[in-house]
Every structure is written in C-alpha cells, then in structure tokens.
XYZ file of C-alpha atoms in Angstrom:
722
model
C -7.301 -8.486 70.710
C -6.721 -5.664 72.942
C -4.291 -6.259 76.259
C -5.568 -5.590 79.626
C -3.031 -4.466 81.872
C -3.391 -4.857 85.616
C -4.602 -1.095 86.845
C -1.924 -1.254 89.684
C 0.784 -1.461 87.087
C 0.216 2.067 85.834
C 1.558 5.278 87.058
C -1.712 7.267 86.915
C -2.017 10.400 84.650
C -4.945 12.940 84.507
C -5.276 15.973 82.595
C -6.708 18.783 84.606
C -9.204 21.199 82.882
C -6.370 23.743 82.629
C -4.228 21.305 80.641
C -1.886 20.155 83.181
C -0.508 16.944 83.468
C 0.261 15.194 86.784
C 2.258 11.925 86.859
C 2.304 9.850 90.064
C 2.780 6.636 91.736
C 2.328 5.111 95.112
C 5.067 3.105 96.909
C 2.512 -0.129 96.807
C 2.063 0.624 92.835
C 5.927 0.911 92.419
C 6.536 -2.456 94.200
C 3.974 -4.064 91.793
C 4.896 -2.183 88.725
C 5.962 -4.027 85.446
C 9.689 -3.721 85.223
C 10.220 -0.650 82.822
C 6.765 0.879 83.264
C 7.754 4.648 83.106
C 4.250 5.820 82.894
C 0.678 4.949 81.795
C 1.784 5.196 78.199
C 5.250 4.077 77.970
C 6.656 0.583 78.719
C 10.425 -0.285 77.982
C 11.354 -3.888 78.391
C 15.110 -4.734 79.804
C 15.736 -6.026 76.332
C 14.732 -2.553 74.753
C 11.317 -3.485 73.517
C 9.293 -0.456 73.663
C 5.475 -0.312 73.894
C 3.406 2.638 73.741
C -0.057 2.545 74.810
C -2.645 4.015 72.459
C -5.604 4.990 74.918
C -8.182 6.499 72.193
C -10.582 4.723 70.022
C -9.515 4.111 66.501
C -12.062 4.677 63.970
C -9.921 5.095 60.940
C -8.885 8.799 61.792
C -5.533 7.257 62.601
C -5.101 8.365 66.147
C -3.649 5.118 67.219
C -0.679 6.050 65.030
C -0.510 10.046 65.376
C -0.703 10.328 69.411
C 1.885 7.344 69.730
C 4.280 9.203 67.080
C 3.941 12.341 69.457
C 5.291 10.334 72.289
C 7.874 8.587 70.486
C 9.203 11.774 69.200
C 9.614 13.172 72.646
C 11.064 9.763 73.993
C 13.534 9.734 71.176
C 12.368 6.191 70.521
C 13.007 4.184 67.241
C 9.554 4.291 65.747
C 10.278 1.357 63.533
C 11.001 -0.957 66.258
C 8.469 -0.142 68.917
C 5.005 -1.486 69.472
C 1.810 0.385 69.796
C -0.780 -1.635 72.289
C -4.251 -0.590 72.402
C -5.685 0.010 76.171
C -8.936 -0.984 77.377
C -11.240 1.818 78.514
C -10.180 3.418 81.597
C -11.044 7.276 82.189
C -9.264 7.116 85.634
C -5.959 6.184 84.016
C -5.993 7.988 80.651
C -8.384 10.696 80.863
C -10.551 11.507 77.888
C -11.070 8.398 75.681
C -13.407 9.308 72.851
C -13.170 9.381 69.074
C -15.389 12.481 68.516
C -15.321 16.139 68.118
C -11.970 16.315 66.449
C -10.678 16.728 70.018
C -8.173 14.253 70.214
C -5.123 16.420 69.086
C -6.759 19.508 70.637
C -6.666 18.157 74.121
C -3.762 15.600 73.846
C -1.114 16.850 71.691
C 0.765 18.766 74.133
C 0.085 16.104 77.152
C 1.396 13.583 75.101
C 4.813 15.394 74.423
C 4.934 15.699 78.141
C 4.408 12.013 78.473
C 7.168 11.095 76.009
C 9.624 13.810 77.370
C 8.852 12.838 81.110
C 9.626 9.089 80.240
C 12.642 9.877 78.494
C 13.713 12.280 81.431
C 13.627 9.031 83.668
C 15.728 6.994 81.340
C 18.311 9.887 81.304
C 18.572 10.205 85.029
C 18.664 6.677 85.435
C 21.477 6.529 82.897
C 23.297 9.565 84.844
C 23.265 7.762 88.013
C 24.585 4.648 86.647
C 27.502 6.258 84.945
C 27.989 8.608 87.412
C 27.816 11.640 84.981
C 25.592 14.755 84.666
C 22.433 14.105 83.089
C 22.851 17.322 81.059
C 25.878 15.459 79.452
C 23.721 12.836 77.980
C 22.158 12.518 74.556
C 19.673 10.333 73.253
C 18.330 8.912 69.965
C 16.826 5.940 68.523
C 16.310 4.449 72.167
C 19.905 4.686 72.840
C 21.649 6.991 75.634
C 24.843 8.397 74.487
C 27.760 10.079 76.622
C 29.951 11.798 74.126
C 32.905 12.492 76.640
C 33.265 8.777 77.668
C 32.288 7.338 74.332
C 29.632 5.423 76.032
C 26.314 4.214 74.605
C 23.474 2.155 75.914
C 19.834 0.934 74.985
C 17.240 2.420 76.996
C 16.360 -1.051 78.236
C 19.588 -1.140 80.334
C 18.203 1.531 82.619
C 14.389 0.928 82.404
C 14.000 -1.083 85.631
C 15.903 1.620 87.588
C 14.200 4.374 85.884
C 10.612 3.051 86.727
C 11.543 3.205 90.426
C 12.376 6.825 90.265
C 9.798 9.576 91.333
C 7.747 10.915 88.691
C 8.899 14.427 87.143
C 7.207 17.465 87.461
C 5.446 17.767 84.208
C 5.346 21.498 84.193
C 9.282 21.859 84.139
C 9.871 18.702 81.615
C 11.339 20.379 78.721
C 10.017 19.400 75.305
C 11.780 19.504 71.876
C 11.917 22.646 69.820
C 9.687 21.896 66.695
C 12.666 22.388 64.283
C 14.466 19.283 65.944
C 11.672 17.043 65.172
C 12.799 13.743 63.570
C 9.379 11.927 63.419
C 6.598 14.267 63.816
C 5.889 15.748 60.203
C 6.957 12.758 58.265
C 4.764 10.524 56.218
C 4.032 7.216 58.467
C 1.563 4.385 57.478
C -0.825 3.548 60.173
C 0.561 1.118 62.730
C -2.330 -1.290 61.513
C -2.174 -0.896 57.837
C -0.382 -4.357 57.096
C -2.848 -6.376 59.125
C -6.048 -4.585 57.663
C -4.559 -5.306 54.065
C -3.917 -8.746 55.105
C -7.373 -8.965 56.410
C -5.617 -9.761 60.063
C -7.034 -6.837 62.022
C -9.282 -7.616 64.769
C -12.399 -5.236 64.353
C -15.239 -5.226 66.702
C -17.087 -7.885 64.800
C -13.950 -10.240 64.737
C -14.182 -10.862 68.430
C -14.359 -14.473 69.638
C -14.717 -15.819 73.018
C -14.778 -19.508 74.290
C -18.324 -20.859 74.180
C -19.811 -17.685 72.387
C -23.026 -17.710 70.987
C -24.357 -15.349 68.552
C -27.598 -13.226 68.969
C -30.243 -11.272 66.473
C -32.267 -8.763 68.091
C -35.483 -7.687 66.220
C -36.683 -4.229 67.322
C -39.749 -2.203 66.367
C -39.805 -0.385 62.890
C -41.285 2.604 64.883
C -39.102 3.512 68.079
C -41.294 3.341 71.459
C -43.443 0.307 70.571
C -43.419 -2.894 72.719
C -44.152 -6.492 71.745
C -47.624 -7.686 71.418
C -46.920 -11.134 70.406
C -44.189 -13.294 68.755
C -43.851 -16.816 67.384
C -41.147 -17.862 70.002
C -41.687 -21.532 69.398
C -41.177 -21.560 65.721
C -37.916 -19.657 65.912
C -36.617 -22.032 68.430
C -37.353 -25.027 66.430
C -35.269 -23.931 63.667
C -31.932 -25.569 63.347
C -28.900 -24.053 65.171
C -31.253 -22.073 67.339
C -30.626 -22.232 71.131
C -33.222 -19.887 72.453
C -35.596 -16.874 71.638
C -36.932 -14.583 74.147
C -38.945 -11.166 74.543
C -36.587 -8.190 75.839
C -39.142 -5.785 77.558
C -36.963 -2.870 77.423
C -37.158 0.136 79.452
C -39.495 3.276 79.270
C -36.521 5.562 79.312
C -36.115 7.647 75.899
C -33.170 6.107 74.449
C -33.019 3.229 77.069
C -33.053 -0.467 76.260
C -35.374 -0.849 73.420
C -38.142 -3.618 73.418
C -37.740 -6.400 71.153
C -37.183 -10.031 70.654
C -33.748 -12.018 70.896
C -32.586 -15.008 69.249
C -29.516 -17.107 70.251
C -28.016 -19.276 68.016
C -24.860 -21.026 67.107
C -23.877 -18.617 64.182
C -25.235 -15.301 63.099
C -26.678 -16.858 60.309
C -28.933 -19.074 62.293
C -29.865 -16.154 64.419
C -30.955 -13.967 61.437
C -32.783 -16.815 59.739
C -34.869 -17.536 62.786
C -35.597 -13.993 63.240
C -37.602 -13.876 60.061
C -39.902 -16.445 61.510
C -40.666 -14.620 64.672
C -43.729 -12.750 63.131
C -43.699 -10.010 65.900
C -46.773 -7.834 66.415
C -46.051 -4.271 67.969
C -48.052 -2.289 69.980
C -48.728 1.044 68.981
C -46.301 3.711 69.362
C -46.465 7.536 70.191
C -44.288 8.005 67.417
C -46.471 6.832 64.789
C -47.331 10.467 63.755
C -43.900 10.690 62.115
C -44.157 11.673 58.695
C -41.788 13.357 56.153
C -44.890 14.788 54.489
C -46.214 16.117 57.627
C -43.167 17.735 58.507
C -42.764 19.618 55.259
C -45.955 20.810 55.517
C -45.481 22.265 59.110
C -42.269 23.815 58.276
C -43.851 25.484 55.320
C -46.768 26.742 57.546
C -44.002 27.929 60.022
C -42.354 30.009 57.341
C -45.128 32.539 57.514
C -45.071 32.867 61.278
C -42.721 34.421 63.965
C -40.239 31.842 65.102
C -41.344 30.224 68.305
C -37.903 30.931 70.144
C -35.364 33.530 69.827
C -31.617 32.148 69.415
C -29.556 35.351 68.493
C -30.171 39.027 67.936
C -27.691 42.022 67.593
C -28.330 45.208 66.084
C -31.849 46.090 64.750
C -32.329 43.749 61.818
C -35.519 45.253 60.499
C -34.332 48.809 60.484
C -31.205 47.456 58.521
C -33.427 45.647 56.038
C -35.750 48.704 55.738
C -32.486 50.883 54.439
C -31.243 48.018 52.297
C -30.883 48.811 48.744
C -31.548 45.043 47.810
C -33.121 42.330 49.680
C -32.552 38.848 48.882
C -34.625 35.520 50.416
C -34.033 32.045 49.887
C -35.418 28.858 51.203
C -32.610 26.200 52.259
C -33.421 22.540 53.321
C -31.584 19.337 54.343
C -33.017 15.574 55.206
C -32.267 13.410 57.852
C -29.142 11.321 56.879
C -27.717 8.054 58.392
C -24.306 7.373 59.204
C -23.872 3.863 57.439
C -20.432 2.581 58.810
C -19.202 -0.238 56.820
C -18.719 -2.457 59.757
C -22.515 -3.364 60.967
C -23.352 -2.320 64.479
C -22.162 -5.391 66.770
C -21.113 -6.063 70.434
C -19.777 -8.970 72.252
C -20.583 -9.433 75.828
C -19.762 -11.742 78.765
C -21.815 -11.460 82.195
C -20.600 -13.546 85.240
C -22.474 -12.694 88.378
C -22.112 -9.072 88.749
C -19.055 -8.789 86.493
C -19.485 -7.493 82.678
C -16.868 -7.791 80.116
C -17.505 -6.153 76.745
C -15.663 -5.998 73.380
C -17.123 -3.408 71.760
C -16.317 -0.940 68.430
C -17.274 2.300 70.283
C -16.189 5.763 69.941
C -17.164 6.881 73.593
C -16.763 3.943 75.988
C -17.636 5.736 79.392
C -21.125 6.458 78.712
C -21.577 2.877 77.623
C -20.027 1.725 80.684
C -22.571 3.691 82.563
C -25.570 2.753 80.589
C -24.725 -1.086 81.057
C -24.159 -0.667 84.846
C -27.345 1.287 85.241
C -29.433 -1.376 83.194
C -28.135 -4.353 84.607
C -27.848 -3.170 87.936
C -24.209 -3.765 88.603
C -21.311 -1.551 89.976
C -19.818 0.656 87.538
C -16.430 -0.576 88.159
C -17.448 -3.937 87.408
C -17.922 -3.273 83.744
C -14.708 -3.697 81.772
C -14.947 -2.400 78.160
C -12.101 -3.516 75.511
C -12.109 -0.801 72.751
C -12.103 -2.823 69.420
C -10.971 -1.136 66.168
C -13.856 0.497 64.779
C -14.706 -0.290 61.113
C -16.252 3.523 60.522
C -18.336 5.340 63.124
C -18.737 9.013 61.924
C -20.590 9.646 65.115
C -23.264 6.539 65.293
C -20.803 4.955 67.767
C -20.790 7.699 70.209
C -24.224 6.265 71.320
C -23.834 2.678 73.270
C -27.329 1.215 72.714
C -25.844 -1.800 71.073
C -23.512 -2.230 73.951
C -26.416 -2.195 76.459
C -28.334 -4.753 74.278
C -25.354 -7.043 74.180
C -24.718 -7.108 77.817
C -28.423 -7.613 78.636
C -28.811 -10.539 76.214
C -25.618 -12.207 77.150
C -27.047 -12.190 80.687
C -30.307 -13.782 80.020
C -28.259 -16.240 77.711
C -25.948 -17.118 80.226
C -23.446 -17.325 78.196
C -20.978 -15.066 76.074
C -22.905 -13.399 73.113
C -22.079 -11.588 70.149
C -24.828 -9.401 68.826
C -24.612 -8.680 65.284
C -27.038 -6.030 63.703
C -28.096 -6.115 60.000
C -27.591 -3.267 57.546
C -31.453 -2.646 57.816
C -31.042 -2.499 61.533
C -28.264 0.065 60.979
C -30.362 2.368 58.902
C -33.750 1.945 60.733
C -32.537 2.116 64.189
C -29.762 4.845 63.443
C -29.270 8.012 65.718
C -29.903 10.385 62.686
C -28.418 13.462 61.607
C -31.594 15.852 62.036
C -32.951 17.610 58.996
C -33.951 21.272 58.951
C -35.099 24.148 57.075
C -33.732 27.600 56.807
C -35.679 30.885 55.811
C -33.198 33.487 54.993
C -33.387 37.293 54.217
C -30.529 39.381 53.821
C -30.041 43.103 53.079
C -27.279 44.418 50.779
C -26.650 48.247 50.695
C -25.529 50.317 47.523
C -22.082 48.998 47.534
C -23.246 45.380 47.632
C -22.236 44.716 51.318
C -24.348 42.756 53.499
C -25.920 44.871 56.100
C -28.437 42.714 57.609
C -29.166 38.854 57.958
C -32.486 37.063 59.038
C -32.677 33.414 59.445
C -35.859 31.266 60.600
C -34.567 28.146 61.485
C -36.621 25.128 61.630
C -35.656 21.500 62.982
C -36.916 18.731 65.340
C -37.279 17.816 68.805
C -39.611 17.326 71.799
C -41.207 19.658 74.387
C -39.997 22.787 72.241
C -36.605 21.681 72.856
C -33.926 20.731 70.168
C -33.350 17.165 69.518
C -29.609 15.930 69.870
C -27.530 17.681 67.098
C -30.433 19.627 65.829
C -29.833 22.946 67.633
C -28.356 26.073 66.304
C -25.796 28.209 68.505
C -25.993 31.803 69.159
C -22.412 32.096 68.063
C -22.665 30.012 64.836
C -21.295 32.000 61.579
C -22.210 34.555 60.638
C -22.946 35.891 63.956
C -20.434 38.536 64.830
C -19.729 39.334 60.975
C -22.834 41.075 60.242
C -23.751 43.583 62.860
C -27.549 43.581 62.183
C -28.064 39.680 62.593
C -30.842 37.472 63.846
C -31.762 33.659 64.293
C -34.957 32.500 65.512
C -35.992 28.898 65.651
C -39.261 26.517 65.385
C -39.009 22.787 66.757
C -41.231 20.136 64.968
C -42.181 17.223 66.966
C -39.863 13.968 66.705
C -39.532 10.923 68.728
C -36.964 9.104 66.793
C -33.444 8.983 67.905
C -30.972 11.635 66.765
C -27.110 11.875 66.935
C -23.922 13.379 65.835
C -22.851 13.047 62.397
C -19.327 13.799 61.227
C -19.114 17.646 61.827
C -22.413 17.929 63.552
C -24.663 21.020 62.773
C -21.857 22.233 60.667
C -22.222 19.563 58.183
C -25.669 21.151 57.101
C -25.069 24.759 58.215
C -22.229 25.074 56.064
C -24.306 24.181 52.787
C -27.050 27.025 53.885
C -24.718 29.847 54.898
C -21.985 29.410 52.141
C -24.902 28.808 49.482
C -26.646 31.898 50.709
C -23.401 33.908 50.691
C -22.839 32.867 47.208
C -26.354 34.249 46.290
C -25.545 37.647 47.934
C -22.283 37.584 45.961
C -24.120 37.266 42.656
C -26.908 39.574 43.644
C -24.206 42.153 44.285
C -22.913 41.374 41.193
C -19.529 40.580 42.440
C -16.984 37.620 42.245
C -17.654 34.872 45.030
C -14.325 34.806 46.120
C -13.923 38.688 46.712
C -17.252 39.078 48.173
C -16.113 36.511 50.618
C -12.975 38.202 51.579
C -14.857 41.362 52.070
C -17.524 39.687 53.968
C -14.678 38.338 56.352
C -13.342 41.780 56.673
C -9.883 42.458 58.431
C -8.133 39.743 60.160
C -9.576 39.557 63.846
C -11.168 37.307 66.320
C -14.725 36.721 66.209
C -15.955 36.102 69.849
C -13.856 35.545 72.891
C -10.425 34.481 71.493
C -10.424 31.922 74.602
C -13.670 30.389 73.927
C -14.050 27.457 71.766
C -16.531 28.838 69.218
C -14.598 31.903 68.421
C -12.716 32.110 64.925
C -10.020 34.168 63.320
C -11.080 35.925 60.019
C -7.577 36.184 58.893
C -7.030 32.532 59.213
C -10.111 31.763 57.362
C -9.245 34.390 54.594
C -5.560 32.695 54.284
C -7.271 29.112 53.466
C -9.919 30.632 51.132
C -7.127 32.484 49.115
C -5.094 29.399 49.290
C -7.742 27.093 47.937
C -8.523 29.539 45.124
C -4.906 29.857 44.021
C -4.694 26.249 44.003
C -7.762 26.068 41.548
C -6.877 28.752 39.509
C -9.737 30.818 40.411
C -11.051 32.831 37.418
C -9.552 30.831 34.834
C -11.777 30.266 31.644
C -13.803 27.072 31.399
C -15.576 24.960 29.030
C -19.447 25.210 28.588
C -21.389 23.930 31.547
C -18.540 23.745 33.372
C -18.218 25.864 36.878
C -15.996 26.536 39.877
C -17.643 26.693 43.392
C -16.024 28.078 46.291
C -16.877 27.608 49.993
C -15.271 28.107 53.438
C -16.197 27.041 57.044
C -14.620 26.897 60.464
C -15.694 23.891 62.304
C -14.167 21.780 65.484
C -11.360 24.594 65.581
C -10.122 23.882 61.951
C -10.228 26.405 58.995
C -10.909 24.925 55.750
C -11.769 26.394 52.078
C -13.063 24.118 49.025
C -13.011 24.853 45.439
C -14.761 22.368 43.214
C -14.802 22.097 39.601
C -18.079 20.572 38.103
C -19.455 19.841 34.772
C -23.109 19.417 33.923
C -24.136 17.175 31.056
C -27.327 18.382 29.236
C -29.351 15.389 31.013
C -28.341 16.802 34.417
C -25.731 14.379 35.286
C -22.970 16.270 37.503
C -19.312 15.203 37.227
C -17.012 16.396 39.738
C -13.818 16.966 37.733
C -11.417 18.113 40.489
C -11.521 19.228 44.216
C -8.797 21.764 45.812
C -8.597 21.923 49.757
C -6.740 24.127 51.970
C -6.757 23.530 55.662
C -5.502 25.282 58.943
C -5.470 23.064 61.889
C -2.483 24.639 63.754
C 1.259 24.931 63.752
C 1.792 21.262 63.196
C 0.668 18.345 61.081
C 1.846 15.368 63.220
C 1.438 12.715 60.439
C 0.916 14.198 57.016
C -0.181 10.751 55.351
C -2.851 10.516 58.021
C -4.022 14.221 57.769
C -4.286 13.959 53.856
C -6.263 10.652 54.246
C -8.638 12.414 56.838
C -9.364 15.232 54.722
C -9.830 13.218 51.652
C -12.010 11.025 53.604
C -14.219 13.996 54.773
C -14.435 15.310 51.304
C -15.631 11.966 49.745
C -17.927 11.579 52.606
C -19.588 14.716 52.395
C -19.655 14.759 48.613
C -21.610 11.294 48.853
C -24.163 12.202 51.461
C -25.150 15.662 49.904
C -25.805 13.816 46.656
C -27.478 10.447 47.498
C -28.371 10.444 51.183
C -31.886 11.026 52.466
C -34.080 9.652 55.305
C -37.763 9.761 54.918
C -40.436 8.601 57.471
C -43.895 7.621 56.784
C -46.297 6.197 59.551
C -43.724 6.792 62.112
C -40.988 4.375 60.402
C -37.832 5.014 58.272
C -38.795 4.143 54.853
C -35.073 3.504 53.540
C -33.550 0.060 54.124
C -30.257 -0.616 52.744
C -27.485 0.611 50.776
C -29.552 0.550 47.612
C -31.658 3.271 49.290
C -28.664 5.272 50.668
C -25.787 4.287 48.270
C -22.165 4.839 49.027
C -19.864 6.435 46.094
C -17.814 3.912 44.094
C -14.537 4.089 43.081
C -15.164 5.480 39.504
C -17.204 8.330 41.270
C -14.084 9.336 43.205
C -12.703 12.831 41.806
C -8.963 13.713 42.419
C -8.380 15.763 45.548
C -5.583 18.149 46.248
C -4.741 18.936 49.658
C -2.694 21.879 51.002
C -2.123 22.736 54.797
C -1.315 26.166 55.986
C 0.567 26.004 59.504
C 0.509 29.257 61.187
C 1.496 29.628 64.996
C -1.505 28.538 66.543
C -2.275 25.236 68.744
C -2.559 21.899 67.244
C -5.954 21.000 66.646
C -8.071 18.054 64.918
C -8.758 17.042 61.292
C -11.528 14.260 61.413
C -14.325 16.811 60.767
C -13.579 20.261 59.711
C -12.959 19.517 55.986
C -16.472 18.168 55.723
C -18.935 21.417 55.741
C -17.748 23.221 52.832
C -18.008 20.575 50.321
C -22.119 20.511 49.492
C -21.841 24.375 49.340
C -18.779 24.419 46.837
C -20.559 21.576 44.688
C -23.961 23.573 44.552
C -22.212 26.829 43.658
C -19.937 25.172 41.156
C -23.394 23.870 39.546
C -24.749 27.196 39.572
C -21.585 28.485 37.975
C -21.947 25.976 35.088
C -25.764 26.234 34.652
C -27.154 29.212 36.448
C -29.482 26.871 38.535
C -29.521 27.188 42.265
C -30.001 24.206 44.223
C -30.982 25.030 47.797
C -31.906 21.405 49.064
C -29.792 18.445 49.791
C -29.530 15.881 48.360
C -28.945 18.005 45.413
C -31.708 17.268 42.685
C -29.777 17.043 39.263
C -33.237 16.502 37.655
C -33.429 20.196 37.649
C -30.124 20.810 35.488
C -31.541 19.334 32.268
C -30.686 21.591 29.408
C-alpha cells in the first residue's frame, strides 16, 4: 500500500513553466513538520534512515527508481540503505504526476537534482552551525558529513531535525554536481521493487484490499453509446455470493460514465459468474454504423478526391511533381489496435459521505480526480487517490473511466468496492489507437533526390475533427526536410473511444514515412542507408529549436550511422534474409533500428536480431532501466505490427481476448543490442521513442529478403510465400 502523509507535513514545491523550482514553508507547517522532513521528497530520521518520495506513477518504466536515484545522487545518500516511498496523487505538492509522453525525465531531471542538492545543503548548514565551522569546509558521502580539519564525522540524521527548521535555500543558487563526479547516476541499478515483484509481494492496483470490501463486475454495452433496455436483475441477485445488482444509468456525455449493469458480490468470481446471467437487452446506439468494411470503402473513395482539410503546405508541390524525373506513389494503412496491459483494468473505491478514497493503477490521476468529483458531485479536494503500482499501461490508463465507475458503484453499494474488468472488457471497451490510411506520392529528380512529397491522410473523428490521437501535425516529419511538401486530411466518422498508445501517432507514422523513404531509395537505385543520410542533409535544427516538435538532423544521422555500424550494414546475407533500417524522432528522442529478418518459403518471418541506437541527451540515469525500456518498446512494437488488429462490425469490436490479439512468447523474442549516444543536450525520456522505427525496419528487412513490399499493418506474411 502507499503511504499517505499529512499535507501540512510537506515543504511545498512547484515547478514553474520556465523550469524553476521553488521551495518554501510556512511557520505553521514548520511547527507541524515531521522531524527531518527537508522538502516534499526527502525525509531523514534522527537514526539516519532516509526516505525519498517517488511521486510519479510507476507503470514498469522504472521511474520510481530513476528519479529517486537523481535525488540520492545530489543528496550524497547511501542508495543501498535508503527507502523509496510512493506518494499519493497531489499535484499541488508534486506538480506533474503523469506516466505519459516520456516527459518525466525531460521535466524533472534537473528539478530533482535541485531537490537533492537543496536537502544536502540544509544538512551541511545545520552541521556547520552545530560544529561551529564554515560550511565550505564540510564534505559529504554515504549520508555522512565530514570535517577533515577536525577529523569529525557524523551521520545526516544527527542534524536532520535542526536542518528541517532552516529556511529553504534559493533553488536557483543551489550548486549541483559536475556530472564527472556522479557516483550513482549512470550505474546499473535494479528496480527498487524488483525483489518484491519476483517474490509475488508487490502490491499492484488489483491487490488492494480494504476492510469490508466487496467485489464488482460491470456489464457495459457492446456498442458504445447504448443504454440498458432491460436486465434480469432478480436472477443475478439470487445467485450465491451476490449482494446486489443494479442498473447504472450512465451519462449522456461522450466518454462520460457508461450505462450498464453492476453486480456486487463477495468475490470477483461470484460477480463475474452472476454477470453472465443478466441477459441485458440494449437500446440502439448511434455508433451502430461503425464497420471496418465501410471505413475501408470510404477511405478508398476518398483517395480519388481532394483532402477535406489542409494540414500543411510548403513550396509548390504540383510544380515540383511536374518537373520530377520520376514519380513514386504508394498506399499505406494500419488498423485500430488495443493496449492490452497484462494487469486487467481495476480500481478500488470507498465513498463515505462526500469523501472519496481511491486505490487505482492510473497513469494520470488528476483528470481522474476531476472526473470522479464531477460525476459524484463532491468537492475536488475531497477525492484522495492512492497511485498503485501499474501492471502495464501503454497509454490506456491515461484515461480514468474505470476510476469513475468504481467510485459510482461504491457509493451505490454503500461499501468499499473493488471493480475488476475481464480481458474481454479490456479489449472491447478500450480507448483504441486509431487506424489510418496514407495515400502518398513523391517526386525524385534526375540525381535521385526527393524534391516533392504529397500525403493524403485519412483517419477517424467526429464532426470533421480528428478523434483523440488520430491527428497528424503540420510539423511532423518530413515537414521541413522536403521543400515542396503537402499534407491534407480526411476524417471518417467514429464514435468508439480512442486514446494514446505508446509513442502516439508516431507508432503509425514511423511505419508509413520510413517505409515510403525506403521505396524512394530503391526507386532512386541507392543504398537505403545513404539515401536516408542524404535525405536528412546537413546537421541542423528543423523548426524552432526551442519548440518541442523541432529536431536535429545531425543527432538523427548519428544514431542512424551507429545502428548501421552495429549491424554491419552492407554485409552479405543468406538467401531470403535481409537487413532493414529505419529511424524516427519521437518524444524528444532520436532512435534508429536495423533488423535482420529471414523469410521461409511458406512466408514465415523470423527476426534474427535487432540493433538499436538511441540518443536521449547527455545522461543515462540508470542504464539497466534504460536498456529495459528500449527492449520493451522494441518487443511491444514488433508484436503489434505483426499480430494486432481491431475490427468493427455493426458498431462493435469483433476481437475478444488474447487469442484474437496475441502477445509474443519468449521463443519469439529476438536478441536486441542497444547502444546510447550521449551528446551534450538536455536529458529526455525513454518510454516511447524507440517504438516507431521498429515496424518499418522489419518491413524493409522483409523487402530486402524477398522483394515484396508490405504496406499495411499487421504485416501479411501470406504475401511472402515463395
């Protein structure tokens, strides 16, 4: 379970938009503060026990290890002896508490350095006062303060109470270490919870237990937007172990509380068993029109028409195409796909009067707090959220629909309730990664250089606007690379919920752009690696260097060259075996992949090995976690591009369980070699940027092995039979 600390006991910290950190404490809070509480993240007890607060959601990305490592480094604590303690959700104290966008390191690395250095400074100041010596004469190491001249040494705990009463230092003037002096940052460290996970003792959201807790199942419509027409509540209530069954009317808001039928029982098994007896009849839904076959037809019809909206246009694409020596066109497509985290969606809630307490495996607690408060009509500050360890999220748990459901059902039940979804719920009620189509044309000059690029992008939305995570940006690659460049879009109608999936948009766009660039290389009769190097051009920033979407072509070329060198690009390979290369810039990270794949005569594809080069700035905090993140991204993307697809018929999702969207097994996992470049740029995140270049690298390897170009995900290996 998480530890909830009284809000008065914190020295409040907040990050300004410009990146400054401000530490402060009121006299009243100082009087109430826990002895040795130096700021919102650091507590040092008189016996020298050190606690570092982990304030970000942990979804397996290792942030509850890496950010505390940053604090511990600057604090000069003994990493082997301190305790990392997860906090509750409280953005007023901790600022951004989100596992998404690979933003934790980008926004908090320097801040956490200041947190640790400020806490160390308070200890040193208190020790200097106690010993009557200048603070400049003191050194620290392993949670000890030393004064060489007098040969004195004492643990931090001896000064912690006095330090906690001192005024907070000016964060802007607090010195941090020169990276060459790092002792902890940059070393391989296991996750702080690894032992408890391996031993089966880690408390995930699904493990939450409260006194008097009941269990809930929630039957929702197969077609989103439908309401309950009738349900056999009496039959469900009569079953053993069942305490109640009732209709949830839902709200009329898009993405609000869904209508359905809740079953409350002694165990999850009893609740799910009774759910099968409900025989729910549903009203018609406005989403009944949804059909994969219909969307495919509409997308095909849109191909021959001008885009419904302009996204980006630079230069004169028509004129450039007219003077091109060669014009190449290709159609790419990708489906809806689900998140399928291994831990089923769940949430535990308790409602007492107008107070709500929630234990949730959430990636983004604050919007969940707001949604619960709004739906239940309680004050926002009355909703407390315990951020439980998350058994996989990949973006699904950025939305908190399950949190609202659990809170509503718990209030109706009058008891603490744990809501657990089935795998079928997970898939059919997912906030899916949107599908899309790209109708591409490019022009090459006589030297094989790309001089024009035109993309008619088709995806989903409502009222002519893109659905969540379905849009394409005006600055998306290769905007800024090709002078005569145009992107237009058409939106097909959709009501089912969509959401962000690891490397949102990029997870699909990488496949399209890098696959098409490979086609251009071959059309130009050039080596795919050299074509890409020439395509990127001289090292420079594309876009405003201060803007999040801008990127450095030199950094991209560096990872491209590194991955190629690792793989031995250009070496001779056996028959029906090929090397494919791809790169992508995503979430401030630069990654390039080379995949070696062999294709049997029956079309079976074997990924022999993957080489990955990445650049996320000047420092890798925890190489063990970083390598895990990259390998996880690679495997996630490799699995999705080969086996995952969600289709609709009569408004409903047709896939139900892992048999329909299988996950990769151990024997399908290829060796993955990872290398990091560390140029002198700010530290950024790793959860997502290694993902987008995987699918195109594989498709390009397949082409190199067989001469067959696969332009649709999931990759159809039936087309590869010799």
